């Protein structure tokens, strides 16, 4: 192999061990992956079943879905997005790769947060771009500041940012996002705003970068709010004069995204009550998990504003988060993501809990941890 080597998703190893347990009938509580344990909205599944019976499922980009996405930006963010700017993708992952490939040249530097979503760093590396990590720890609420962007010398060519963020759930308010975007504008830094967790927030709505700067590349997905991670569907909104070129990248790299998923997604976008019901379940899970972990002595947590993660500092228990997570799955059947996935420098003392599971699974995980942690030693 002559390509750059990239690290795996360590949480994947936890998933493999969890699946092995399930195969032999042992319990497993899957809080390691960032995916809702409830499936797609029932109306989306019913639509998919109908479509399977009548549609040959060729390569398609459904205009109706792009129109619904335009309507979503008008209704939720009060922004007018021309339909030509909306491109359908095989999840936010394909959107990210196409954006990196189209916007940057090999060797360009792209800033991202640490801790942050591992694929930002790894897909930049795979494309021969250079990730530049901005450390945003709990002391600053996991929020990047304009001063940190200013301090990068020379200016990077790009900046990828998510709000709410993975793995911390930290959300930028309108002022914070505006300040970051204006620093980027002043320094000629292209922004990719990953809005995949929009719709999942607790107390306030997430602000889209499109409300502030229509020149931002925005990516989004049906994997989180719409609970359709395995359907592999997302979208991007791009400046109009770049749309044809970025679409060419997408078509050449991936052809079209799943046709079945596109039909189902149209139905999912109308399921407001069902979507909201699950967000409220996550909200209750969030409170219960924060409270339950506190009784177990895990208190160094910045309560997340959105997404469905708690990123906990468990430095009093371990200096090896991977070992901790491997033992949690093997010894008590609880799947957690090790901090080293998100932060190669300090992640050895953090773990991420996903609370996009059922309330019973939260109780089960807390009970198992309560019995296990007092005896845990390395
Ligand atoms: C911040 C972030 N961006 C992008 C993705 C990729 O999502 P997908 O390709 O399923 O849309 C994820 C998945 O967990 C994520 O957490």
mmCIF file of C-alpha atoms and ligand atoms in Angstrom:
data_model
loop_
_atom_site.group_PDB
_atom_site.id
_atom_site.type_symbol
_atom_site.label_atom_id
_atom_site.label_comp_id
_atom_site.label_asym_id
_atom_site.label_seq_id
_atom_site.Cartn_x
_atom_site.Cartn_y
_atom_site.Cartn_z
ATOM 1 C CA UNK A 1 0.000 0.000 0.000
ATOM 2 C CA UNK A 2 1.360 3.412 -0.902
ATOM 3 C CA UNK A 3 -1.442 5.554 0.554
ATOM 4 C CA UNK A 4 -1.137 7.275 3.948
ATOM 5 C CA UNK A 5 -2.087 4.985 6.812
ATOM 6 C CA UNK A 6 -5.015 6.016 8.991
ATOM 7 C CA UNK A 7 -6.161 4.831 12.400
ATOM 8 C CA UNK A 8 -9.296 2.675 12.716
ATOM 9 C CA UNK A 9 -12.421 3.620 14.665
ATOM 10 C CA UNK A 10 -11.507 2.019 17.990
ATOM 11 C CA UNK A 11 -15.207 1.946 18.934
ATOM 12 C CA UNK A 12 -15.533 -0.559 16.068
ATOM 13 C CA UNK A 13 -13.531 -3.100 18.116
ATOM 14 C CA UNK A 14 -15.998 -2.636 20.956
ATOM 15 C CA UNK A 15 -18.854 -3.242 18.491
ATOM 16 C CA UNK A 16 -17.230 -6.475 17.259
ATOM 17 C CA UNK A 17 -16.906 -7.790 20.825
ATOM 18 C CA UNK A 18 -20.472 -6.712 21.605
ATOM 19 C CA UNK A 19 -21.790 -8.524 18.533
ATOM 20 C CA UNK A 20 -19.857 -11.650 19.544
ATOM 21 C CA UNK A 21 -21.591 -11.539 22.939
ATOM 22 C CA UNK A 22 -25.010 -11.164 21.331
ATOM 23 C CA UNK A 23 -24.328 -14.165 19.048
ATOM 24 C CA UNK A 24 -23.857 -16.437 22.046
ATOM 25 C CA UNK A 25 -26.851 -15.032 23.914
ATOM 26 C CA UNK A 26 -25.041 -12.692 26.331
ATOM 27 C CA UNK A 27 -26.461 -9.234 27.039
ATOM 28 C CA UNK A 28 -24.910 -6.155 25.427
ATOM 29 C CA UNK A 29 -25.899 -2.500 25.853
ATOM 30 C CA UNK A 30 -24.694 -0.634 22.746
ATOM 31 C CA UNK A 31 -23.604 2.837 23.879
ATOM 32 C CA UNK A 32 -20.371 2.813 21.870
ATOM 33 C CA UNK A 33 -21.527 3.863 18.403
ATOM 34 C CA UNK A 34 -23.135 7.188 17.607
ATOM 35 C CA UNK A 35 -26.336 5.712 16.356
ATOM 36 C CA UNK A 36 -29.923 5.689 17.553
ATOM 37 C CA UNK A 37 -30.900 2.211 18.706
ATOM 38 C CA UNK A 38 -34.499 2.856 17.514
ATOM 39 C CA UNK A 39 -34.935 2.367 13.773
ATOM 40 C CA UNK A 40 -36.296 4.808 11.197
ATOM 41 C CA UNK A 41 -39.718 6.413 11.713
ATOM 42 C CA UNK A 42 -42.443 3.809 10.955
ATOM 43 C CA UNK A 43 -43.765 5.910 8.037
ATOM 44 C CA UNK A 44 -40.326 5.812 6.399
ATOM 45 C CA UNK A 45 -40.209 2.023 6.696
ATOM 46 C CA UNK A 46 -43.747 1.648 5.305
ATOM 47 C CA UNK A 47 -42.811 3.879 2.357
ATOM 48 C CA UNK A 48 -39.695 1.822 1.669
ATOM 49 C CA UNK A 49 -41.751 -1.379 1.663
ATOM 50 C CA UNK A 50 -44.215 0.089 -0.855
ATOM 51 C CA UNK A 51 -41.428 1.437 -3.073
ATOM 52 C CA UNK A 52 -39.661 -1.950 -3.146
ATOM 53 C CA UNK A 53 -42.755 -3.507 -4.721
ATOM 54 C CA UNK A 54 -43.130 -1.011 -7.535
ATOM 55 C CA UNK A 55 -39.835 0.759 -8.270
ATOM 56 C CA UNK A 56 -36.874 -0.745 -10.141
ATOM 57 C CA UNK A 57 -34.544 1.318 -7.927
ATOM 58 C CA UNK A 58 -32.249 2.759 -10.539
ATOM 59 C CA UNK A 59 -29.711 5.531 -10.009
ATOM 60 C CA UNK A 60 -31.785 8.492 -8.874
ATOM 61 C CA UNK A 61 -31.580 11.879 -7.211
ATOM 62 C CA UNK A 62 -35.133 12.680 -6.212
ATOM 63 C CA UNK A 63 -36.140 16.254 -6.885
ATOM 64 C CA UNK A 64 -38.891 15.929 -4.291
ATOM 65 C CA UNK A 65 -36.340 15.207 -1.560
ATOM 66 C CA UNK A 66 -34.217 18.182 -2.572
ATOM 67 C CA UNK A 67 -37.381 20.343 -2.474
ATOM 68 C CA UNK A 68 -38.137 19.100 1.029
ATOM 69 C CA UNK A 69 -34.626 20.034 2.126
ATOM 70 C CA UNK A 70 -35.113 23.543 0.680
ATOM 71 C CA UNK A 71 -38.406 23.785 2.621
ATOM 72 C CA UNK A 72 -36.641 22.583 5.795
ATOM 73 C CA UNK A 73 -34.113 25.467 5.623
ATOM 74 C CA UNK A 74 -36.930 27.987 5.129
ATOM 75 C CA UNK A 75 -39.034 26.605 7.991
ATOM 76 C CA UNK A 76 -36.299 25.827 10.532
ATOM 77 C CA UNK A 77 -33.599 28.377 9.812
ATOM 78 C CA UNK A 78 -35.467 31.114 7.914
ATOM 79 C CA UNK A 79 -33.038 30.885 5.005
ATOM 80 C CA UNK A 80 -33.800 30.749 1.347
ATOM 81 C CA UNK A 81 -31.694 28.052 -0.309
ATOM 82 C CA UNK A 82 -31.886 27.680 -4.100
ATOM 83 C CA UNK A 83 -32.579 24.059 -5.031
ATOM 84 C CA UNK A 84 -29.472 23.934 -7.260
ATOM 85 C CA UNK A 85 -27.386 24.280 -4.091
ATOM 86 C CA UNK A 86 -28.756 21.085 -2.503
ATOM 87 C CA UNK A 87 -26.802 17.910 -3.355
ATOM 88 C CA UNK A 88 -27.760 14.443 -2.114
ATOM 89 C CA UNK A 89 -24.966 12.260 -0.744
ATOM 90 C CA UNK A 90 -24.336 8.803 0.711
ATOM 91 C CA UNK A 91 -24.394 10.173 4.259
ATOM 92 C CA UNK A 92 -22.429 13.069 5.702
ATOM 93 C CA UNK A 93 -19.331 10.895 5.160
ATOM 94 C CA UNK A 94 -19.544 11.105 1.360
ATOM 95 C CA UNK A 95 -20.348 14.817 1.618
ATOM 96 C CA UNK A 96 -17.235 15.360 3.716
ATOM 97 C CA UNK A 97 -14.936 13.482 1.354
ATOM 98 C CA UNK A 98 -16.345 15.239 -1.730
ATOM 99 C CA UNK A 99 -16.001 18.625 -0.015
ATOM 100 C CA UNK A 100 -12.389 17.926 0.988
ATOM 101 C CA UNK A 101 -11.518 16.712 -2.508
ATOM 102 C CA UNK A 102 -13.209 19.620 -4.290
ATOM 103 C CA UNK A 103 -12.105 22.443 -2.011
ATOM 104 C CA UNK A 104 -8.487 21.619 -1.252
ATOM 105 C CA UNK A 105 -5.224 20.599 -2.871
ATOM 106 C CA UNK A 106 -2.891 17.898 -1.509
ATOM 107 C CA UNK A 107 -0.840 19.382 1.321
ATOM 108 C CA UNK A 108 -3.465 21.966 2.285
ATOM 109 C CA UNK A 109 -4.084 22.364 6.009
ATOM 110 C CA UNK A 110 -7.559 21.946 7.472
ATOM 111 C CA UNK A 111 -8.337 22.844 11.072
ATOM 112 C CA UNK A 112 -10.586 20.722 13.263
ATOM 113 C CA UNK A 113 -11.282 20.421 16.971
ATOM 114 C CA UNK A 114 -9.618 18.035 19.383
ATOM 115 C CA UNK A 115 -11.577 16.186 20.727
ATOM 116 C CA UNK A 116 -13.468 15.757 17.482
ATOM 117 C CA UNK A 117 -15.008 13.267 15.109
ATOM 118 C CA UNK A 118 -12.180 10.872 14.113
ATOM 119 C CA UNK A 119 -13.081 10.686 10.425
ATOM 120 C CA UNK A 120 -12.397 14.425 10.021
ATOM 121 C CA UNK A 121 -8.757 13.751 10.802
ATOM 122 C CA UNK A 122 -8.517 10.360 9.102
ATOM 123 C CA UNK A 123 -10.219 11.223 5.831
ATOM 124 C CA UNK A 124 -8.111 14.404 5.573
ATOM 125 C CA UNK A 125 -5.020 12.242 5.996
ATOM 126 C CA UNK A 126 -6.259 9.692 3.445
ATOM 127 C CA UNK A 127 -6.714 12.521 0.912
ATOM 128 C CA UNK A 128 -3.189 13.815 1.612
ATOM 129 C CA UNK A 129 -4.435 16.904 3.400
ATOM 130 C CA UNK A 130 -3.007 17.937 6.738
ATOM 131 C CA UNK A 131 -5.288 17.996 9.794
ATOM 132 C CA UNK A 132 -4.485 20.852 12.169
ATOM 133 C CA UNK A 133 -6.002 20.170 15.564
ATOM 134 C CA UNK A 134 -7.308 22.942 17.788
ATOM 135 C CA UNK A 135 -7.417 21.745 21.370
ATOM 136 C CA UNK A 136 -10.770 22.623 22.938
ATOM 137 C CA UNK A 137 -10.964 20.986 26.348
ATOM 138 C CA UNK A 138 -13.665 20.969 29.024
ATOM 139 C CA UNK A 139 -12.218 24.151 30.575
ATOM 140 C CA UNK A 140 -13.528 26.103 27.584
ATOM 141 C CA UNK A 141 -16.762 24.096 27.345
ATOM 142 C CA UNK A 142 -15.242 22.294 24.332
ATOM 143 C CA UNK A 143 -15.860 25.480 22.301
ATOM 144 C CA UNK A 144 -13.294 26.813 19.826
ATOM 145 C CA UNK A 145 -12.573 30.541 19.956
ATOM 146 C CA UNK A 146 -11.703 33.009 17.181
ATOM 147 C CA UNK A 147 -8.381 33.598 18.989
ATOM 148 C CA UNK A 148 -7.479 29.950 18.511
ATOM 149 C CA UNK A 149 -8.195 30.242 14.784
ATOM 150 C CA UNK A 150 -6.194 33.480 14.640
ATOM 151 C CA UNK A 151 -3.267 31.756 16.320
ATOM 152 C CA UNK A 152 -2.886 29.209 13.510
ATOM 153 C CA UNK A 153 0.090 30.363 11.450
ATOM 154 C CA UNK A 154 0.013 30.281 8.520
ATOM 155 C CA UNK A 155 -3.760 30.337 8.085
ATOM 156 C CA UNK A 156 -5.109 26.899 7.237
ATOM 157 C CA UNK A 157 -7.037 26.570 3.976
ATOM 158 C CA UNK A 158 -10.049 25.034 5.701
ATOM 159 C CA UNK A 159 -11.914 24.606 8.970
ATOM 160 C CA UNK A 160 -14.394 21.832 9.677
ATOM 161 C CA UNK A 161 -16.673 22.373 12.653
ATOM 162 C CA UNK A 162 -19.741 20.644 14.063
ATOM 163 C CA UNK A 163 -22.343 22.174 16.362
ATOM 164 C CA UNK A 164 -23.666 20.213 18.206
ATOM 165 C CA UNK A 165 -20.333 18.418 18.234
ATOM 166 C CA UNK A 166 -19.245 14.820 18.457
ATOM 167 C CA UNK A 167 -18.094 13.564 21.028
ATOM 168 C CA UNK A 168 -19.002 16.415 23.400
ATOM 169 C CA UNK A 169 -22.481 17.612 22.382
ATOM 170 C CA UNK A 170 -21.164 21.193 22.730
ATOM 171 C CA UNK A 171 -23.157 23.706 20.708
ATOM 172 C CA UNK A 172 -22.107 27.138 19.467
ATOM 173 C CA UNK A 173 -24.604 29.958 19.812
ATOM 174 C CA UNK A 174 -25.201 32.410 17.019
ATOM 175 C CA UNK A 175 -22.635 34.895 18.317
ATOM 176 C CA UNK A 176 -19.929 32.266 18.769
ATOM 177 C CA UNK A 177 -20.527 30.811 15.313
ATOM 178 C CA UNK A 178 -20.632 34.284 13.710
ATOM 179 C CA UNK A 179 -17.336 35.209 15.335
ATOM 180 C CA UNK A 180 -15.660 32.036 14.059
ATOM 181 C CA UNK A 181 -17.079 32.476 10.565
ATOM 182 C CA UNK A 182 -15.975 36.084 10.355
ATOM 183 C CA UNK A 183 -12.439 35.152 11.441
ATOM 184 C CA UNK A 184 -12.422 32.520 8.711
ATOM 185 C CA UNK A 185 -13.732 35.003 6.128
ATOM 186 C CA UNK A 186 -11.052 37.520 7.080
ATOM 187 C CA UNK A 187 -8.294 34.914 6.818
ATOM 188 C CA UNK A 188 -9.573 33.244 3.617
ATOM 189 C CA UNK A 189 -10.360 29.957 5.426
ATOM 190 C CA UNK A 190 -13.073 27.822 3.804
ATOM 191 C CA UNK A 191 -15.590 26.533 6.340
ATOM 192 C CA UNK A 192 -17.328 23.175 6.285
ATOM 193 C CA UNK A 193 -20.144 23.216 8.837
ATOM 194 C CA UNK A 194 -21.170 19.697 9.840
ATOM 195 C CA UNK A 195 -24.780 20.040 10.995
ATOM 196 C CA UNK A 196 -25.472 16.320 11.340
ATOM 197 C CA UNK A 197 -26.799 16.672 14.919
ATOM 198 C CA UNK A 198 -29.212 19.484 14.134
ATOM 199 C CA UNK A 199 -32.670 18.802 15.526
ATOM 200 C CA UNK A 200 -31.212 17.015 18.569
ATOM 201 C CA UNK A 201 -30.668 19.693 21.179
ATOM 202 C CA UNK A 202 -31.826 20.398 24.690
ATOM 203 C CA UNK A 203 -33.215 23.822 25.423
ATOM 204 C CA UNK A 204 -32.266 25.781 22.339
ATOM 205 C CA UNK A 205 -32.209 25.285 18.584
ATOM 206 C CA UNK A 206 -28.909 24.820 16.757
ATOM 207 C CA UNK A 207 -27.946 27.680 14.453
ATOM 208 C CA UNK A 208 -27.087 26.810 10.856
ATOM 209 C CA UNK A 209 -24.003 28.430 9.355
ATOM 210 C CA UNK A 210 -26.278 29.284 6.422
ATOM 211 C CA UNK A 211 -28.090 31.783 8.665
ATOM 212 C CA UNK A 212 -24.806 33.667 8.938
ATOM 213 C CA UNK A 213 -22.816 33.064 5.764
ATOM 214 C CA UNK A 214 -24.280 31.575 2.596
ATOM 215 C CA UNK A 215 -20.746 30.848 1.362
ATOM 216 C CA UNK A 216 -20.301 28.071 3.928
ATOM 217 C CA UNK A 217 -20.417 24.442 2.849
ATOM 218 C CA UNK A 218 -23.007 22.740 5.033
ATOM 219 C CA UNK A 219 -23.314 18.995 5.423
ATOM 220 C CA UNK A 220 -26.114 17.038 7.042
ATOM 221 C CA UNK A 221 -27.502 13.532 7.160
ATOM 222 C CA UNK A 222 -30.436 11.243 7.830
ATOM 223 C CA UNK A 223 -28.307 9.154 10.226
ATOM 224 C CA UNK A 224 -29.027 10.932 13.519
ATOM 225 C CA UNK A 225 -32.309 12.869 13.979
ATOM 226 C CA UNK A 226 -34.041 10.665 11.389
ATOM 227 C CA UNK A 227 -32.533 7.473 12.882
ATOM 228 C CA UNK A 228 -31.462 6.091 9.501
ATOM 229 C CA UNK A 229 -27.690 5.487 9.806
ATOM 230 C CA UNK A 230 -27.661 2.232 7.824
ATOM 231 C CA UNK A 231 -29.664 3.770 4.984
ATOM 232 C CA UNK A 232 -26.626 5.864 3.992
ATOM 233 C CA UNK A 233 -28.184 9.152 2.997
ATOM 234 C CA UNK A 234 -27.265 12.757 3.627
ATOM 235 C CA UNK A 235 -26.935 16.047 1.836
ATOM 236 C CA UNK A 236 -24.825 19.119 1.390
ATOM 237 C CA UNK A 237 -25.623 22.745 0.654
ATOM 238 C CA UNK A 238 -22.941 24.498 -1.371
ATOM 239 C CA UNK A 239 -22.468 27.919 -2.942
ATOM 240 C CA UNK A 240 -24.425 28.000 -6.204
ATOM 241 C CA UNK A 241 -21.457 28.603 -8.503
ATOM 242 C CA UNK A 242 -19.676 25.530 -7.117
ATOM 243 C CA UNK A 243 -22.682 23.209 -7.189
ATOM 244 C CA UNK A 244 -22.115 21.704 -10.648
ATOM 245 C CA UNK A 245 -18.448 20.955 -9.913
ATOM 246 C CA UNK A 246 -19.074 19.442 -6.483
ATOM 247 C CA UNK A 247 -21.921 17.403 -7.973
ATOM 248 C CA UNK A 248 -19.421 16.055 -10.546
ATOM 249 C CA UNK A 249 -17.167 14.962 -7.717
ATOM 250 C CA UNK A 250 -20.057 13.198 -6.014
ATOM 251 C CA UNK A 251 -21.257 11.438 -9.161
ATOM 252 C CA UNK A 252 -17.779 10.286 -10.112
ATOM 253 C CA UNK A 253 -16.845 9.107 -6.641
ATOM 254 C CA UNK A 254 -20.128 7.632 -5.438
ATOM 255 C CA UNK A 255 -22.725 7.808 -8.249
ATOM 256 C CA UNK A 256 -26.088 8.477 -6.615
ATOM 257 C CA UNK A 257 -27.036 7.706 -3.011
ATOM 258 C CA UNK A 258 -29.460 4.891 -2.174
ATOM 259 C CA UNK A 259 -32.726 5.338 -4.070
ATOM 260 C CA UNK A 260 -34.716 3.394 -1.496
ATOM 261 C CA UNK A 261 -33.350 5.620 1.254
ATOM 262 C CA UNK A 262 -34.319 8.755 -0.666
ATOM 263 C CA UNK A 263 -37.957 7.649 -0.888
ATOM 264 C CA UNK A 264 -38.016 6.736 2.791
ATOM 265 C CA UNK A 265 -36.349 10.014 3.763
ATOM 266 C CA UNK A 266 -39.129 12.040 2.125
ATOM 267 C CA UNK A 267 -41.585 10.320 4.459
ATOM 268 C CA UNK A 268 -39.249 10.631 7.466
ATOM 269 C CA UNK A 269 -39.031 14.416 7.061
ATOM 270 C CA UNK A 270 -42.772 14.698 7.730
ATOM 271 C CA UNK A 271 -42.683 12.630 10.923
ATOM 272 C CA UNK A 272 -42.262 15.622 13.225
ATOM 273 C CA UNK A 273 -44.020 14.098 16.242
ATOM 274 C CA UNK A 274 -42.168 10.813 16.086
ATOM 275 C CA UNK A 275 -38.795 12.554 15.640
ATOM 276 C CA UNK A 276 -39.503 14.906 18.530
ATOM 277 C CA UNK A 277 -40.647 12.063 20.762
ATOM 278 C CA UNK A 278 -37.235 10.402 20.452
ATOM 279 C CA UNK A 279 -35.394 13.674 21.057
ATOM 280 C CA UNK A 280 -37.330 14.013 24.324
ATOM 281 C CA UNK A 281 -36.365 10.419 25.221
ATOM 282 C CA UNK A 282 -32.697 11.352 24.617
ATOM 283 C CA UNK A 283 -33.188 14.420 26.791
ATOM 284 C CA UNK A 284 -34.480 12.316 29.686
ATOM 285 C CA UNK A 285 -31.697 9.766 29.131
ATOM 286 C CA UNK A 286 -29.176 12.609 29.269
ATOM 287 C CA UNK A 287 -30.419 13.804 32.690
ATOM 288 C CA UNK A 288 -30.659 10.295 34.089
ATOM 289 C CA UNK A 289 -27.172 9.384 32.879
ATOM 290 C CA UNK A 290 -25.586 12.559 34.289
ATOM 291 C CA UNK A 291 -27.294 11.945 37.626
ATOM 292 C CA UNK A 292 -26.536 8.202 37.678
ATOM 293 C CA UNK A 293 -22.867 8.641 36.738
ATOM 294 C CA UNK A 294 -22.500 11.296 39.460
ATOM 295 C CA UNK A 295 -23.561 8.743 42.084
ATOM 296 C CA UNK A 296 -20.790 6.496 40.727
ATOM 297 C CA UNK A 297 -18.224 9.264 41.162
ATOM 298 C CA UNK A 298 -18.085 10.232 37.474
ATOM 299 C CA UNK A 299 -18.714 13.952 37.713
ATOM 300 C CA UNK A 300 -16.252 15.571 35.324
ATOM 301 C CA UNK A 301 -18.752 16.016 32.510
ATOM 302 C CA UNK A 302 -19.727 19.186 30.647
ATOM 303 C CA UNK A 303 -23.493 18.662 30.171
ATOM 304 C CA UNK A 304 -24.089 18.424 26.424
ATOM 305 C CA UNK A 305 -26.294 21.002 24.674
ATOM 306 C CA UNK A 306 -27.156 18.622 21.877
ATOM 307 C CA UNK A 307 -26.334 15.393 19.983
ATOM 308 C CA UNK A 308 -26.607 12.275 22.163
ATOM 309 C CA UNK A 309 -23.266 11.948 23.877
ATOM 310 C CA UNK A 310 -21.640 12.442 27.256
ATOM 311 C CA UNK A 311 -17.882 12.832 27.078
ATOM 312 C CA UNK A 312 -16.671 12.006 30.570
ATOM 313 C CA UNK A 313 -13.258 12.509 32.127
ATOM 314 C CA UNK A 314 -12.584 9.249 33.978
ATOM 315 C CA UNK A 315 -8.917 9.990 34.665
ATOM 316 C CA UNK A 316 -9.443 8.896 38.313
ATOM 317 C CA UNK A 317 -10.259 5.387 37.030
ATOM 318 C CA UNK A 318 -7.981 4.876 34.057
ATOM 319 C CA UNK A 319 -5.094 6.174 31.975
ATOM 320 C CA UNK A 320 -6.023 3.737 29.198
ATOM 321 C CA UNK A 321 -9.520 4.391 27.888
ATOM 322 C CA UNK A 322 -9.292 1.573 25.327
ATOM 323 C CA UNK A 323 -8.466 -0.968 28.013
ATOM 324 C CA UNK A 324 -11.329 0.408 30.139
ATOM 325 C CA UNK A 325 -13.800 0.059 27.243
ATOM 326 C CA UNK A 326 -12.594 -3.436 26.294
ATOM 327 C CA UNK A 327 -13.073 -4.579 29.865
ATOM 328 C CA UNK A 328 -16.486 -2.856 30.123
ATOM 329 C CA UNK A 329 -17.744 -4.831 27.131
ATOM 330 C CA UNK A 330 -16.139 -8.135 28.142
ATOM 331 C CA UNK A 331 -16.907 -8.012 31.858
ATOM 332 C CA UNK A 332 -20.312 -6.276 32.040
ATOM 333 C CA UNK A 333 -21.577 -6.081 28.432
ATOM 334 C CA UNK A 334 -21.625 -2.275 28.279
ATOM 335 C CA UNK A 335 -20.363 -0.758 25.014
ATOM 336 C CA UNK A 336 -18.576 2.598 25.375
ATOM 337 C CA UNK A 337 -16.337 4.533 22.960
ATOM 338 C CA UNK A 338 -12.758 5.193 24.124
ATOM 339 C CA UNK A 339 -11.626 8.814 24.159
ATOM 340 C CA UNK A 340 -8.602 7.935 21.997
ATOM 341 C CA UNK A 341 -10.971 7.786 19.025
ATOM 342 C CA UNK A 342 -11.604 11.523 19.384
ATOM 343 C CA UNK A 343 -8.444 12.830 20.949
ATOM 344 C CA UNK A 344 -5.094 11.120 20.361
ATOM 345 C CA UNK A 345 -3.420 13.312 23.001
ATOM 346 C CA UNK A 346 -5.739 13.343 26.027
ATOM 347 C CA UNK A 347 -8.363 10.791 25.053
ATOM 348 C CA UNK A 348 -6.719 8.068 27.152
ATOM 349 C CA UNK A 349 -8.609 9.432 30.180
ATOM 350 C CA UNK A 350 -12.008 10.047 28.549
ATOM 351 C CA UNK A 351 -14.874 7.832 27.425
ATOM 352 C CA UNK A 352 -17.945 8.701 25.385
ATOM 353 C CA UNK A 353 -21.376 7.401 26.374
ATOM 354 C CA UNK A 354 -24.030 7.472 23.643
ATOM 355 C CA UNK A 355 -27.485 7.931 25.170
ATOM 356 C CA UNK A 356 -29.425 7.314 21.944
ATOM 357 C CA UNK A 357 -30.693 4.098 23.506
ATOM 358 C CA UNK A 358 -33.845 3.228 25.423
ATOM 359 C CA UNK A 359 -34.371 4.390 29.040
ATOM 360 C CA UNK A 360 -34.216 0.710 30.091
ATOM 361 C CA UNK A 361 -30.803 0.388 28.497
ATOM 362 C CA UNK A 362 -29.619 3.481 30.412
ATOM 363 C CA UNK A 363 -30.827 1.895 33.682
ATOM 364 C CA UNK A 364 -29.195 -1.402 32.760
ATOM 365 C CA UNK A 365 -25.857 0.275 32.001
ATOM 366 C CA UNK A 366 -25.941 2.233 35.267
ATOM 367 C CA UNK A 367 -26.715 -0.905 37.280
ATOM 368 C CA UNK A 368 -23.896 -2.835 35.670
ATOM 369 C CA UNK A 369 -21.425 0.022 36.143
ATOM 370 C CA UNK A 370 -22.498 0.405 39.793
ATOM 371 C CA UNK A 371 -21.669 -3.249 40.469
ATOM 372 C CA UNK A 372 -18.390 -3.162 38.519
ATOM 373 C CA UNK A 373 -16.705 0.192 39.106
ATOM 374 C CA UNK A 374 -16.010 -0.195 42.846
ATOM 375 C CA UNK A 375 -13.813 -3.230 42.009
ATOM 376 C CA UNK A 376 -12.252 -1.776 38.871
ATOM 377 C CA UNK A 377 -8.485 -1.520 38.940
ATOM 378 C CA UNK A 378 -5.773 -1.730 36.293
HETATM 379 C C1 LIG B 1 -19.892 14.651 13.484
HETATM 380 C C2 LIG B 1 -20.194 13.568 12.483
HETATM 381 N N1 LIG B 1 -20.097 13.858 11.182
HETATM 382 C C3 LIG B 1 -20.327 12.922 10.245
HETATM 383 C C4 LIG B 1 -20.688 11.626 10.579
HETATM 384 C C5 LIG B 1 -20.946 10.631 9.490
HETATM 385 O O1 LIG B 1 -22.302 10.292 9.416
HETATM 386 P P1 LIG B 1 -23.044 9.641 8.196
HETATM 387 O O2 LIG B 1 -22.052 9.338 7.136
HETATM 388 O O3 LIG B 1 -23.706 8.417 8.747
HETATM 389 O O4 LIG B 1 -24.059 10.623 7.732
HETATM 390 C C6 LIG B 1 -20.814 11.289 11.936
HETATM 391 C C7 LIG B 1 -21.170 9.916 12.342
HETATM 392 O O5 LIG B 1 -21.169 9.552 13.477
HETATM 393 C C8 LIG B 1 -20.561 12.288 12.909
HETATM 394 O O6 LIG B 1 -20.654 12.049 14.221
#
